[in-house]
PDB file of C-alpha atoms in Angstrom:
ATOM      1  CA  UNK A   1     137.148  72.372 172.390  1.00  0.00           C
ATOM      2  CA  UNK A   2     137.019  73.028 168.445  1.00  0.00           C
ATOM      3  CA  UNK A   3     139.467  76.135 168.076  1.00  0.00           C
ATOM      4  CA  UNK A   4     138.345  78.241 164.737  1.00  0.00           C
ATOM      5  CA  UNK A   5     140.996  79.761 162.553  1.00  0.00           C
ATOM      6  CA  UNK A   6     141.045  80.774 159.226  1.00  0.00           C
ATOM      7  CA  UNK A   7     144.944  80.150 158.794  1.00  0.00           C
ATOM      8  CA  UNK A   8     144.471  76.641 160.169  1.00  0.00           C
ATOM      9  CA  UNK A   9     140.712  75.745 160.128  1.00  0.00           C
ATOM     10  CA  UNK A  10     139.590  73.890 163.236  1.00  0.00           C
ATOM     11  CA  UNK A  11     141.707  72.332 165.548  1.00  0.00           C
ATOM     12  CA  UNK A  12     139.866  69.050 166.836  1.00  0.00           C
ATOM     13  CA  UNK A  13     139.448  68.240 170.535  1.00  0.00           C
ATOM     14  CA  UNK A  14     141.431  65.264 172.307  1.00  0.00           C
ATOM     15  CA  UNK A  15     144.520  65.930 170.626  1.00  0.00           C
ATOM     16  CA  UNK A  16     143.021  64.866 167.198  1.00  0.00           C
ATOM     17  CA  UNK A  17     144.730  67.255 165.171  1.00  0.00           C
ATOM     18  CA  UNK A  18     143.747  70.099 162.813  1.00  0.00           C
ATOM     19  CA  UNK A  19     141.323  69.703 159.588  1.00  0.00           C
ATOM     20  CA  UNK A  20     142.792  72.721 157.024  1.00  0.00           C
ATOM     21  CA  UNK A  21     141.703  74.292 154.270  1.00  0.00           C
ATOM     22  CA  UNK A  22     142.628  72.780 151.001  1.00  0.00           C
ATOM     23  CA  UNK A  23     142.335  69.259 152.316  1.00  0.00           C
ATOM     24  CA  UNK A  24     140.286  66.552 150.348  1.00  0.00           C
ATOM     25  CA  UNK A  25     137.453  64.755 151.713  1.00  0.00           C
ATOM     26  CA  UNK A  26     139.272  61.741 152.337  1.00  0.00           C
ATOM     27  CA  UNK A  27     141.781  63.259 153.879  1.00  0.00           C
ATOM     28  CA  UNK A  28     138.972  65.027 156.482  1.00  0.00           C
ATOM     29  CA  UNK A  29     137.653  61.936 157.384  1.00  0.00           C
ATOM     30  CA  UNK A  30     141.429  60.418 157.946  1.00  0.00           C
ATOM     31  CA  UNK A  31     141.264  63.291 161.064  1.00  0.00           C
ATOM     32  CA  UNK A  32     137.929  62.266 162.307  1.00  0.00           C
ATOM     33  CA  UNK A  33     137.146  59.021 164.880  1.00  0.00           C
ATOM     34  CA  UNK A  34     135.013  56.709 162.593  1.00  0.00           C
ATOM     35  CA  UNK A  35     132.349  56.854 165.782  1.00  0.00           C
ATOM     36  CA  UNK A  36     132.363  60.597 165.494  1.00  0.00           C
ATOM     37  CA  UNK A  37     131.043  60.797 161.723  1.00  0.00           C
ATOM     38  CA  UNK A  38     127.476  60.976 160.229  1.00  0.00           C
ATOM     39  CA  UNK A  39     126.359  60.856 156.793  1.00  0.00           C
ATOM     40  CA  UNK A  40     122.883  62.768 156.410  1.00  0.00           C
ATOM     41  CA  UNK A  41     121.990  65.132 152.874  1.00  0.00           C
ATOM     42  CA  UNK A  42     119.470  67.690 153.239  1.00  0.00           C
ATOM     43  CA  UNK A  43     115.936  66.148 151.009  1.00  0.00           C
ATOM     44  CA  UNK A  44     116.063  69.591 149.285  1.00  0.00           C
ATOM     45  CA  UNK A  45     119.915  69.792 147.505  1.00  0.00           C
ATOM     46  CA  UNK A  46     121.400  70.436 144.264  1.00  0.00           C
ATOM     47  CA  UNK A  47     124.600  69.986 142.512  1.00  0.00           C
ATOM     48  CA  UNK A  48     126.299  72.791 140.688  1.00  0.00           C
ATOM     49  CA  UNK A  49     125.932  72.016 137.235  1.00  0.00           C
ATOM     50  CA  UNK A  50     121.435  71.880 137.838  1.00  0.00           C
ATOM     51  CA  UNK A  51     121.766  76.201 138.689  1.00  0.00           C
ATOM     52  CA  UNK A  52     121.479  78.024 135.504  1.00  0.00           C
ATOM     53  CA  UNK A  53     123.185  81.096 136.683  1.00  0.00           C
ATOM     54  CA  UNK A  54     126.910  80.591 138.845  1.00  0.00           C
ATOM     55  CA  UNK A  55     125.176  83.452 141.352  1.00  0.00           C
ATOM     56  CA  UNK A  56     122.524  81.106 142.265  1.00  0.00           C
ATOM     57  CA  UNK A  57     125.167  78.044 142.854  1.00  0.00           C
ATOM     58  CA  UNK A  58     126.816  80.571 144.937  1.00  0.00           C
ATOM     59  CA  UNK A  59     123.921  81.581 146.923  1.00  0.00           C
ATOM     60  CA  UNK A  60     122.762  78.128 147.183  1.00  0.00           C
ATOM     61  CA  UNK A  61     126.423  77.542 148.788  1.00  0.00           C
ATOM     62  CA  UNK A  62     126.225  80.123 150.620  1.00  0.00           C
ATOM     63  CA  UNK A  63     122.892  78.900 152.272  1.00  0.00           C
ATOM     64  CA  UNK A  64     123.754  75.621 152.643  1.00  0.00           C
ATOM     65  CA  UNK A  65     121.387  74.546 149.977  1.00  0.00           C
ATOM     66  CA  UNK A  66     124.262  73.485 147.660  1.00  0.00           C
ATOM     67  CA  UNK A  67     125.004  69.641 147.569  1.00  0.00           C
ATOM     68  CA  UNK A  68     128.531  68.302 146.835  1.00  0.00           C
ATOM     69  CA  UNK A  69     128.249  64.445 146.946  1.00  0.00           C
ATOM     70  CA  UNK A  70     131.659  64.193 148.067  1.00  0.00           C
ATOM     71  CA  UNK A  71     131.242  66.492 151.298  1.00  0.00           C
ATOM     72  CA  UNK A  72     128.484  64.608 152.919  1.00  0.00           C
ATOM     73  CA  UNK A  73     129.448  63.907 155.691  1.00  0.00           C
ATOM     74  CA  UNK A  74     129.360  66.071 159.146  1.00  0.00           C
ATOM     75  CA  UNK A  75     131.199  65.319 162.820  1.00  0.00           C
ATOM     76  CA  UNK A  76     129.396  65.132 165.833  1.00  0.00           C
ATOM     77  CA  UNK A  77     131.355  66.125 168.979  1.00  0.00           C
ATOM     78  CA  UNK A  78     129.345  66.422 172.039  1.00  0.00           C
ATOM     79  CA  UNK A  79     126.277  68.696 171.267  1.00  0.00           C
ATOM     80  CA  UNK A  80     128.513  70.393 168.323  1.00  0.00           C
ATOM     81  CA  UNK A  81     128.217  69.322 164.487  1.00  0.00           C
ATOM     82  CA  UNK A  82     131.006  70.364 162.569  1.00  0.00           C
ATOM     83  CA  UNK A  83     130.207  70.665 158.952  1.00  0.00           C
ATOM     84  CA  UNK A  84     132.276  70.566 155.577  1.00  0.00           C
ATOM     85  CA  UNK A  85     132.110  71.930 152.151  1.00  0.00           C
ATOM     86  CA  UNK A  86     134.354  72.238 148.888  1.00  0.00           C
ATOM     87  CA  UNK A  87     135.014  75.454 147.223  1.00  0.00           C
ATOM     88  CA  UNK A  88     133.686  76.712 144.061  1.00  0.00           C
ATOM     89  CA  UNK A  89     134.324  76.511 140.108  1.00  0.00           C
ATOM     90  CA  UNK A  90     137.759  74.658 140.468  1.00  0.00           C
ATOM     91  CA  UNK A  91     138.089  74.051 144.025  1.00  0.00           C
ATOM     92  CA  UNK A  92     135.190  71.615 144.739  1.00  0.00           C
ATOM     93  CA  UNK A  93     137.396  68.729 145.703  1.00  0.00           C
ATOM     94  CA  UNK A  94     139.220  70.948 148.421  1.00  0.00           C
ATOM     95  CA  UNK A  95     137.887  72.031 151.497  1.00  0.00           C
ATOM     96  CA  UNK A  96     137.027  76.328 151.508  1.00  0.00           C
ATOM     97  CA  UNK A  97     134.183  76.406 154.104  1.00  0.00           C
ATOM     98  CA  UNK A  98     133.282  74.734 157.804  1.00  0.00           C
ATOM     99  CA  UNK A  99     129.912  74.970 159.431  1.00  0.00           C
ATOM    100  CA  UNK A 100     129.608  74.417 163.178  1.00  0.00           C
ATOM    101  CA  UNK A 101     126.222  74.361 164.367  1.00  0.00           C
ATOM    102  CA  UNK A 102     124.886  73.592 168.216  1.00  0.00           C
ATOM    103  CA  UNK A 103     122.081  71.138 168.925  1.00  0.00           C
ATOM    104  CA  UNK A 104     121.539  71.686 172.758  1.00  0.00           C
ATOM    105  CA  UNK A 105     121.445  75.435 174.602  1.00  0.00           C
ATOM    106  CA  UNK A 106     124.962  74.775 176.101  1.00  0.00           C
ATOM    107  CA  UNK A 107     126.962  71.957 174.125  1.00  0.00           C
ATOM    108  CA  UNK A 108     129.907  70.371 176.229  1.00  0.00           C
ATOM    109  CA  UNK A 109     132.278  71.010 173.448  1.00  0.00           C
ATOM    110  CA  UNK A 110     133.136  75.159 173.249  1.00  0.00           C
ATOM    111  CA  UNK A 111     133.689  76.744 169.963  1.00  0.00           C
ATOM    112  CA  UNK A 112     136.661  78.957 170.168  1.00  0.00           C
ATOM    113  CA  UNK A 113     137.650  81.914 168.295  1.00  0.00           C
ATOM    114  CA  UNK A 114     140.950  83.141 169.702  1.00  0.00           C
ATOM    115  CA  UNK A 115     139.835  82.901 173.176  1.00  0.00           C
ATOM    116  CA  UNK A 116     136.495  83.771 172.642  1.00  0.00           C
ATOM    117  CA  UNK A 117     133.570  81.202 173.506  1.00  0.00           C
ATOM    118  CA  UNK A 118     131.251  81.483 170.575  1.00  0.00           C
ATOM    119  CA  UNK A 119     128.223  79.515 171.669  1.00  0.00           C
ATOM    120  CA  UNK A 120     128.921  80.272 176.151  1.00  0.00           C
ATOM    121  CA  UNK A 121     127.798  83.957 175.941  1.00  0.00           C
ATOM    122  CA  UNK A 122     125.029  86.227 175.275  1.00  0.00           C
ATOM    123  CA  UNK A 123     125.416  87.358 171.289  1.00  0.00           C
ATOM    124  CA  UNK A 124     125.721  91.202 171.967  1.00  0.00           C
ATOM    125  CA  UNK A 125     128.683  90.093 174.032  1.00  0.00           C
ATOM    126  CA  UNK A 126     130.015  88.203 171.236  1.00  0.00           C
ATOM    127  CA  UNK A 127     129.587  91.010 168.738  1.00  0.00           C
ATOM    128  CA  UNK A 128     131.857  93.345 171.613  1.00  0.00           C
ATOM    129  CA  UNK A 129     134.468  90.852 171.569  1.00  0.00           C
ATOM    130  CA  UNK A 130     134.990  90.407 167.486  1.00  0.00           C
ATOM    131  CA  UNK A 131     136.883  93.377 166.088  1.00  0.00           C
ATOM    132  CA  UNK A 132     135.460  94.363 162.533  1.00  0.00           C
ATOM    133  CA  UNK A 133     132.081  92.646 163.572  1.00  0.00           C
ATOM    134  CA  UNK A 134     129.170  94.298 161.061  1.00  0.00           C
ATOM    135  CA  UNK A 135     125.860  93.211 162.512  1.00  0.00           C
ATOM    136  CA  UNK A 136     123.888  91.889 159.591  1.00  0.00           C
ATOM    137  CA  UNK A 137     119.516  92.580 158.450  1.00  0.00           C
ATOM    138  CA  UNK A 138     118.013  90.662 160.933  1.00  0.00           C
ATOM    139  CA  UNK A 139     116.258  87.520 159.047  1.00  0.00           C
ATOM    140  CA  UNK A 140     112.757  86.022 160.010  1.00  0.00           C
ATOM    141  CA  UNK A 141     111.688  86.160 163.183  1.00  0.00           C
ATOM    142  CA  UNK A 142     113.243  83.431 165.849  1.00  0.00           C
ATOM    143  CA  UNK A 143     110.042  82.680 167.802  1.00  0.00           C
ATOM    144  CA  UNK A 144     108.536  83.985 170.779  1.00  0.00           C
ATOM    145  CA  UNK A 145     110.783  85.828 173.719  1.00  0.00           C
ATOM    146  CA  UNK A 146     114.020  84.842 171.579  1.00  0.00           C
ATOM    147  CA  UNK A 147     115.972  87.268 168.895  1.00  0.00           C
ATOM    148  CA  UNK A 148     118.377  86.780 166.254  1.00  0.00           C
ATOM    149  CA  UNK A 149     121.760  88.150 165.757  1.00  0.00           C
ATOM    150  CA  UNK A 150     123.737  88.009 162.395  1.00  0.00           C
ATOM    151  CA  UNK A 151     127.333  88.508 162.643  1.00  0.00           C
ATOM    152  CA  UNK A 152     129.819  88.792 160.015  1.00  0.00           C
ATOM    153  CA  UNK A 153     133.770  89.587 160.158  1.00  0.00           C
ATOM    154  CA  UNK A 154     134.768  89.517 156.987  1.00  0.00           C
ATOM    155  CA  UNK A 155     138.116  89.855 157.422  1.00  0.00           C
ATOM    156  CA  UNK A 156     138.200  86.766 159.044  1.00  0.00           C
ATOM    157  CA  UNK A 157     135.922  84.557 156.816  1.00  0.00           C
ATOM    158  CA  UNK A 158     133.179  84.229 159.821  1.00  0.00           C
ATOM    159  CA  UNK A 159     129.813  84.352 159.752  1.00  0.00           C
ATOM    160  CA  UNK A 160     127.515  84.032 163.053  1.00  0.00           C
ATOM    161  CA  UNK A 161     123.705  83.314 163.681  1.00  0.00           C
ATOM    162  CA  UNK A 162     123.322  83.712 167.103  1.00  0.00           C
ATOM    163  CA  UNK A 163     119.795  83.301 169.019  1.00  0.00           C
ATOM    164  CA  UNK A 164     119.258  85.107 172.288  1.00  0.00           C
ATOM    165  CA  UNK A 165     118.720  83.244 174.803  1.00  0.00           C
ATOM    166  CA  UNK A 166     120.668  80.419 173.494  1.00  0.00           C
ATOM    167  CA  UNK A 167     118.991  77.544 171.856  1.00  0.00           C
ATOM    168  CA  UNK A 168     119.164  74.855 169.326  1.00  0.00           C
ATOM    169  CA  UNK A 169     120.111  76.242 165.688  1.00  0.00           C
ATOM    170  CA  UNK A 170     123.186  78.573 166.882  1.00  0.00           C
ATOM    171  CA  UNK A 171     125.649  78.776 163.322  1.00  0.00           C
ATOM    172  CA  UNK A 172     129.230  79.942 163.166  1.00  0.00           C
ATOM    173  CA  UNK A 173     130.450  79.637 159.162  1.00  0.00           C
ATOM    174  CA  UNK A 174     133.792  79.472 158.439  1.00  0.00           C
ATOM    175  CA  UNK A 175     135.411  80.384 155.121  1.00  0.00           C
ATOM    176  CA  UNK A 176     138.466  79.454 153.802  1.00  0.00           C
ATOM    177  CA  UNK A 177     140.943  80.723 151.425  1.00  0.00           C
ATOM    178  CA  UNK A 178     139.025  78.675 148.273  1.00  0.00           C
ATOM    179  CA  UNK A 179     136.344  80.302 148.939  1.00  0.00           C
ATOM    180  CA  UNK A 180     137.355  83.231 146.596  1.00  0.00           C
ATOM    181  CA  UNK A 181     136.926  81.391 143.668  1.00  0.00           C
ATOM    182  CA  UNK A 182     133.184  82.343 143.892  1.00  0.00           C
ATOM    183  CA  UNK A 183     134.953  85.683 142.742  1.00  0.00           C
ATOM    184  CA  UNK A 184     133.890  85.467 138.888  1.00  0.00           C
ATOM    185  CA  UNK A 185     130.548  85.678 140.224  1.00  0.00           C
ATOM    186  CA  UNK A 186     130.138  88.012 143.216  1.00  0.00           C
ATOM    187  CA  UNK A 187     132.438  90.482 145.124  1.00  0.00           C
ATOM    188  CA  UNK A 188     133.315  89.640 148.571  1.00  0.00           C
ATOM    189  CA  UNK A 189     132.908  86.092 150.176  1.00  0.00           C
ATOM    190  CA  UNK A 190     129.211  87.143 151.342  1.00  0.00           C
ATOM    191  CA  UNK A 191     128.079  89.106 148.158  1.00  0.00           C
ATOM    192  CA  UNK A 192     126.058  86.784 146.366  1.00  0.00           C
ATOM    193  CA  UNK A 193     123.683  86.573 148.828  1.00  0.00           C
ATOM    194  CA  UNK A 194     122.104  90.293 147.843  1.00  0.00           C
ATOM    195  CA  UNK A 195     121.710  89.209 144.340  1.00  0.00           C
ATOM    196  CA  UNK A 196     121.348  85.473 143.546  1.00  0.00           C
ATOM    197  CA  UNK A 197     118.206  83.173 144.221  1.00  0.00           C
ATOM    198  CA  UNK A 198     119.335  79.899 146.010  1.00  0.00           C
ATOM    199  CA  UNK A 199     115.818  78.541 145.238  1.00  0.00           C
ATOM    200  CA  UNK A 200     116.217  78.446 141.220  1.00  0.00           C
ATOM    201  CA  UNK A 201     116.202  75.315 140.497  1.00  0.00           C
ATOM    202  CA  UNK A 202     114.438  73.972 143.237  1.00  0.00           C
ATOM    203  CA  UNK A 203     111.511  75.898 142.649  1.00  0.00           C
ATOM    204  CA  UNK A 204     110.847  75.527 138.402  1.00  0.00           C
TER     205      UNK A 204
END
């Protein structure tokens, strides 16, 4: 089981330990079985410093567009990825956000949220069980007989994409108390989103 927190960040399964928030790459990968860890970058990333505008970097973060050579690396735990990424302006070296994404319909390996199984039930369920849960736009449409559900608790740093039934491409984000150093850019950990243009940059 990966057990989500925001005061501790994910607790690994088999006894591994916890990866926090504010811990360097190295010391990530010091938590993670060397069998357990892949090393893939998306063909379509930039660093920080190639965005003319900070709101862009932080949208491009925020959509998982953003590259930070350091951070590429995920862990694969039984039908579960488990992602990582470094903060903003400041707090790159330091972990501020997780991203746990499913590859199968019903991985072995739950994702918990104080008690709750993220991924093992419908996402209107979900949404019931998260206090403070604002359901977000729903996005492009998730192919035929299947919808989309957008979650975000933003007292708790969480994010959710949730498909319906379940299927490959489920997303729980994670955000960590570095995070807020997005703040000289956008309001609120999400914010960003509603006004900057991951793409510029990638589309010139």
């Amino acid at each position: 089981m990966l057990e989500l927190s925001q005061d501790t960040g994910v607790t690994l399964p088999g006894g591994a330990g916890a990866v926090r928030f504010g811990m360097t790459p190295d010391e990530v990968l010091s938590h993670l079985a060397e069998g357990a860890v892949t090393r893939r970058r998306q063909c379509m990333t930039l660093t920080r410093e190639q965005y003319p505008e900070l709101r862009h970097a932080h949208d491009a973060w925020l959509s998982g567009l953003l590259h930070e050579p350091d951070w590429a690396f995920e862990a694969e735990f039984d039908g579960v990825t488990l992602g990582f990424r470094g903060g903003g302006p400041g707090a790159a070296d330091r972990l501020s956000r997780m991203d746990v994404t499913t590859t199968v319909p019903a991985p072995a390996t739950p994702v918990a949220w104080e008690d709750i199984d993220l991924f093992g039930y419908p996402a209107a369920e979900v949404a019931e069980a998260l206090p403070e849960a604002t359901r977000l736009t729903d996005g492009p449409a998730a192919g035929a007989g299947r919808t989309a559900t957008g979650l975000v608790v933003e007292t708790a740093g969480l994010r959710l994409s949730l498909l319906t039934p379940p299927s490959a491409g489920q997303r729980v984000v994670l955000l960590g108390p570095d995070a807020r150093s997005w703040q000289a850019c956008c309001d609120g950990a999400w914010e960003c989103a509603k006004e900057g243009d991951a793409l510029t940059g990638i589309m010139r």
